[in-house]
PDB file of C-alpha atoms in Angstrom:
ATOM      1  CA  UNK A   1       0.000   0.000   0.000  1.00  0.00           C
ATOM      2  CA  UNK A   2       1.036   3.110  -0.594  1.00  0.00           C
ATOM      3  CA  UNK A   3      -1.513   5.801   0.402  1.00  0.00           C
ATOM      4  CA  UNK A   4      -4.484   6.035   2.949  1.00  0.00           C
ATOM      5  CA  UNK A   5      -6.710   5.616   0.139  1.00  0.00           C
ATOM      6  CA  UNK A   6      -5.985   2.567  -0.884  1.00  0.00           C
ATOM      7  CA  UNK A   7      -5.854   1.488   2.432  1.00  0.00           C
ATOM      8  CA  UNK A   8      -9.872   2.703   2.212  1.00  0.00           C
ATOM      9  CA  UNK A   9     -10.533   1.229  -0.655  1.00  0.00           C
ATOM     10  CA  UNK A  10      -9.216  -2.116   0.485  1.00  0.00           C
ATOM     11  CA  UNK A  11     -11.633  -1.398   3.397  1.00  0.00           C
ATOM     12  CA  UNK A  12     -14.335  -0.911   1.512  1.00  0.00           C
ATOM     13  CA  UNK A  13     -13.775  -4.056  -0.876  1.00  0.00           C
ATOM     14  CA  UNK A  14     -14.166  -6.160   2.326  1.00  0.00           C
ATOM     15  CA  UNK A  15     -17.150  -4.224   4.040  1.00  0.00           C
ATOM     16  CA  UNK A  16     -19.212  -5.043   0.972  1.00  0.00           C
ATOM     17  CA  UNK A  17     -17.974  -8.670   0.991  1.00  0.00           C
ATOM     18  CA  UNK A  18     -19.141  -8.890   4.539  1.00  0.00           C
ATOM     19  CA  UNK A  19     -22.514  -7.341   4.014  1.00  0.00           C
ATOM     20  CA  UNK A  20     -23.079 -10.422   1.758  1.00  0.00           C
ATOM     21  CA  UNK A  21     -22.984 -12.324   4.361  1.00  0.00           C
ATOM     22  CA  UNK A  22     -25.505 -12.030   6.441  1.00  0.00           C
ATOM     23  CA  UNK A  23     -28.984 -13.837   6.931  1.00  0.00           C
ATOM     24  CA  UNK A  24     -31.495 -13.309   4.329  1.00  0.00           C
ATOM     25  CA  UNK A  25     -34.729 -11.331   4.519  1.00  0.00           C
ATOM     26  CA  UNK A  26     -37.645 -10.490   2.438  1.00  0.00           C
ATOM     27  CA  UNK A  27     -36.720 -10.518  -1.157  1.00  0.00           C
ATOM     28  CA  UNK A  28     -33.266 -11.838  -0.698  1.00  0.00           C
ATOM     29  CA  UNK A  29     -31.737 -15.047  -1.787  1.00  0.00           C
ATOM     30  CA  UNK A  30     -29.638 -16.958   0.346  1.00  0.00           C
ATOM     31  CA  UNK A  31     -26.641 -19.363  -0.374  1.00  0.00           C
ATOM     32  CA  UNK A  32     -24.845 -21.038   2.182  1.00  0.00           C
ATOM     33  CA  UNK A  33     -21.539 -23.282   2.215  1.00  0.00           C
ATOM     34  CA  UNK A  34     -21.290 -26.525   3.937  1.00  0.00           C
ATOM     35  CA  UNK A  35     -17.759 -25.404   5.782  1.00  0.00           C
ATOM     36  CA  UNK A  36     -17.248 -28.233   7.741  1.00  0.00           C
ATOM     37  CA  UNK A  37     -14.047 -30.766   7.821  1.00  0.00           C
ATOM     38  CA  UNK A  38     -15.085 -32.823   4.630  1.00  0.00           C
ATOM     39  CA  UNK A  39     -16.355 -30.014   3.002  1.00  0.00           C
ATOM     40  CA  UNK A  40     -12.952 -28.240   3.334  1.00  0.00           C
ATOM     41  CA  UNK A  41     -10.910 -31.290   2.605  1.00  0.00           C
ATOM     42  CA  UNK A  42     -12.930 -31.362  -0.850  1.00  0.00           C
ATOM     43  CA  UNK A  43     -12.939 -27.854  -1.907  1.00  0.00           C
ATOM     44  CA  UNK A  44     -15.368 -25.838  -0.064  1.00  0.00           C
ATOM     45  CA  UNK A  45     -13.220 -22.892   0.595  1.00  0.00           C
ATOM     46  CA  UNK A  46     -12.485 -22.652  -3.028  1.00  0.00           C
ATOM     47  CA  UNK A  47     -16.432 -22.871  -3.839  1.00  0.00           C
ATOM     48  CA  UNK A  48     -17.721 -20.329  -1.527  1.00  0.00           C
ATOM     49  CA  UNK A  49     -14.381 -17.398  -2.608  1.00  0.00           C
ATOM     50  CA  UNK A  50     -15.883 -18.454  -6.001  1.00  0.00           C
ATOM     51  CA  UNK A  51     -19.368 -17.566  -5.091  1.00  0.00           C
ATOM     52  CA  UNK A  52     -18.670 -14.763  -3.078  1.00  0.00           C
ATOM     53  CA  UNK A  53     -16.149 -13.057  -6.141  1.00  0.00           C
ATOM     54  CA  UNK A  54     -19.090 -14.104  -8.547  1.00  0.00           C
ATOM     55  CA  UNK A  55     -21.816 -12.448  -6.309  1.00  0.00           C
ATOM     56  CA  UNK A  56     -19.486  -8.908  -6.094  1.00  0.00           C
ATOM     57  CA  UNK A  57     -18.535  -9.051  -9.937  1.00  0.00           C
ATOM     58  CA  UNK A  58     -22.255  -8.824 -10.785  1.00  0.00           C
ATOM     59  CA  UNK A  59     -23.457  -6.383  -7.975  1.00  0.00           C
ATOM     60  CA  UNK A  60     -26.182  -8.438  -6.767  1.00  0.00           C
ATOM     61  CA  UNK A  61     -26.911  -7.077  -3.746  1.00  0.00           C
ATOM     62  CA  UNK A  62     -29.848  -9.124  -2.711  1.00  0.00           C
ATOM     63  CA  UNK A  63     -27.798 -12.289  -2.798  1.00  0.00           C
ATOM     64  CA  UNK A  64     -26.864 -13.457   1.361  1.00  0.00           C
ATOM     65  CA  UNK A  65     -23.841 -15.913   1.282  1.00  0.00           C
ATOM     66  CA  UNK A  66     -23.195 -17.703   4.974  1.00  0.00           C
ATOM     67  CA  UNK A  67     -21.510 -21.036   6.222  1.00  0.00           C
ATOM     68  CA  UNK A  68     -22.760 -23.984   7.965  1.00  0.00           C
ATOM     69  CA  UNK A  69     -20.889 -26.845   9.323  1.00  0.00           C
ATOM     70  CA  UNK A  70     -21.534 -30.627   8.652  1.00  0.00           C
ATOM     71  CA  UNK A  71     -24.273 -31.472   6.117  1.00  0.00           C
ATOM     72  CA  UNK A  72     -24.450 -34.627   6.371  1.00  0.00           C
ATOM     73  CA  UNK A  73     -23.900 -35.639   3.242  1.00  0.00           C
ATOM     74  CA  UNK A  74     -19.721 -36.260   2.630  1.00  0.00           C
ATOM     75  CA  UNK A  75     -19.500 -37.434   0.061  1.00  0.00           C
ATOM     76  CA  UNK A  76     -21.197 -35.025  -2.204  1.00  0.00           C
ATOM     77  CA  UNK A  77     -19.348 -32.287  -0.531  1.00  0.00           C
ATOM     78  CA  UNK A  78     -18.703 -29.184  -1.747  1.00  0.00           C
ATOM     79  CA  UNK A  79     -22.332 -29.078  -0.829  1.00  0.00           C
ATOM     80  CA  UNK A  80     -24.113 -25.443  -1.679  1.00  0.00           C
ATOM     81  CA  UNK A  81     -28.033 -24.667  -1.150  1.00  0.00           C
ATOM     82  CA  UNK A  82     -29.686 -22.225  -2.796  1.00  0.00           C
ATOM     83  CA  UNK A  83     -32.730 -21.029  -1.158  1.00  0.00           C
ATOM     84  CA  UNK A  84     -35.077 -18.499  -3.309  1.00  0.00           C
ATOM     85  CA  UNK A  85     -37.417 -16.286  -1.837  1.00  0.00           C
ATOM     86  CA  UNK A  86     -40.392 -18.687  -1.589  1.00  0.00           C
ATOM     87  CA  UNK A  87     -39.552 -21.666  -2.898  1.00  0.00           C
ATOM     88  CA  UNK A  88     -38.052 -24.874  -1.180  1.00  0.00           C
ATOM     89  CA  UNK A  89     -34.071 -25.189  -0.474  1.00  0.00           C
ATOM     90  CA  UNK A  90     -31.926 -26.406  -3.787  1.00  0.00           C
ATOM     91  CA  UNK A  91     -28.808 -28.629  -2.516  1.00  0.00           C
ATOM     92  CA  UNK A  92     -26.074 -28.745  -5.121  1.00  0.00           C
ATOM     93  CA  UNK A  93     -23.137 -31.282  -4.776  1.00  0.00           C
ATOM     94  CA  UNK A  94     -20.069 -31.513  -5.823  1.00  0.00           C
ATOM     95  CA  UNK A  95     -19.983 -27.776  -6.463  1.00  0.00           C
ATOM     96  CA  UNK A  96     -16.401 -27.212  -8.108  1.00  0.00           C
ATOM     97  CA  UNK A  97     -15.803 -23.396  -8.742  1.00  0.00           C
ATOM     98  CA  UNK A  98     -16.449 -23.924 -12.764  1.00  0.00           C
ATOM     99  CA  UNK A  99     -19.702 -25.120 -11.822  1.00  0.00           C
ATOM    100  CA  UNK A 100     -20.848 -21.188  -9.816  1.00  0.00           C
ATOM    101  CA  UNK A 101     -20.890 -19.261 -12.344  1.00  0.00           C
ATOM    102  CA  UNK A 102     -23.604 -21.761 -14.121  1.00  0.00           C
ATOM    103  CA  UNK A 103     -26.000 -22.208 -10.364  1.00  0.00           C
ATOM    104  CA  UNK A 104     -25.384 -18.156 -10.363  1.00  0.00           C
ATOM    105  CA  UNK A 105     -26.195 -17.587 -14.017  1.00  0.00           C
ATOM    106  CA  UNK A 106     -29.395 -20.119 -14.727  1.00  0.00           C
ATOM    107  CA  UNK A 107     -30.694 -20.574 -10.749  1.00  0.00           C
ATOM    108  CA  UNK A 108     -29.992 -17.553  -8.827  1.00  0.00           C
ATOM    109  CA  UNK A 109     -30.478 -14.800 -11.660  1.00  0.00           C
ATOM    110  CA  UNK A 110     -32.981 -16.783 -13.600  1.00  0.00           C
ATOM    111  CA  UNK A 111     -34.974 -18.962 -11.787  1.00  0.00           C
ATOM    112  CA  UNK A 112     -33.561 -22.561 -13.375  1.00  0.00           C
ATOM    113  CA  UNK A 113     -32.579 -25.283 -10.817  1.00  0.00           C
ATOM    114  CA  UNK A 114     -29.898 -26.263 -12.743  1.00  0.00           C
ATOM    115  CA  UNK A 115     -31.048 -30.158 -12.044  1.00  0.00           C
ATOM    116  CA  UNK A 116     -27.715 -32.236 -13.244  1.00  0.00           C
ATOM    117  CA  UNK A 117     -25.672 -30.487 -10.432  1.00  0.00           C
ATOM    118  CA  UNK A 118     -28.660 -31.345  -7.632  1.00  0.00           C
ATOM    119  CA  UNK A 119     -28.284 -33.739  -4.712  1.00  0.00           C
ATOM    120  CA  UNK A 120     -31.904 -35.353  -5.691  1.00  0.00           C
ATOM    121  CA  UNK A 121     -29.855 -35.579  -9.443  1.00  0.00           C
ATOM    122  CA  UNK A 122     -26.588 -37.465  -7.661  1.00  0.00           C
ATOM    123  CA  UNK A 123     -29.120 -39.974  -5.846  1.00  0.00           C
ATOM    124  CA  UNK A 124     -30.935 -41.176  -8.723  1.00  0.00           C
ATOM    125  CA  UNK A 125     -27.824 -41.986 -11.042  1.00  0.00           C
ATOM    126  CA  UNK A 126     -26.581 -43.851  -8.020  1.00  0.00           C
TER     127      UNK A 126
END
């Protein structure tokens, strides 16, 4: 750093990543992270900086982004749901950072449960 403003905007850059993630209310859509051990051995932290730098790039402010601990569910980790302003919870698994920009693009902009990357998806081809 070389100036105070910098130092400011770096600030700033973090204050607004923060304000993502808080709980969700009203209109806003909420994703949350399963953070826990497994979820961290398989990628997680990866998946949610990808979600979180997706969520800024686009300026979506009514997006909520928070972390849980153990799903449940191992071996589909990274697991990510996507819960939408009245509708039921979306579990994706196996959530590589490729695959955020697609759950970001068809799901949480457009409405499409993007089906292939779903846990209900994983449990019927196995």
């Amino acid at each position: 750093m070389k100036s105070l403003e910098e130092l400011q905007a770096i600030r700033d850059k973090m204050k607004a990543q923060l304000s993502n993630r808080g709980m969700a209310e009203g209109d806003d859509v909420k994703i949350v992270v399963g953070m826990a051990t497994c979820g961290i051995a398989a990628g997680a932290r990866a998946t949610l900086k990808a979600i979180t730098d997706e969520v800024e790039a686009r300026g979506m402010t009514n997006v909520k982004i928070a972390q849980t601990g153990c799903i449940g569910i191992c071996k589909y980790e990274p697991i990510v749901d996507v819960i939408m302003p009245g509708q039921e919870k979306v579990t994706y698994v196996h959530v590589s950072p490729e695959r955020v920009k697609t759950i970001i693009a068809n799901h949480v902009i457009n409405g499409n449960v993007v089906e292939e990357y779903t846990y209900s998806h994983a449990v019927a081809k196995a």
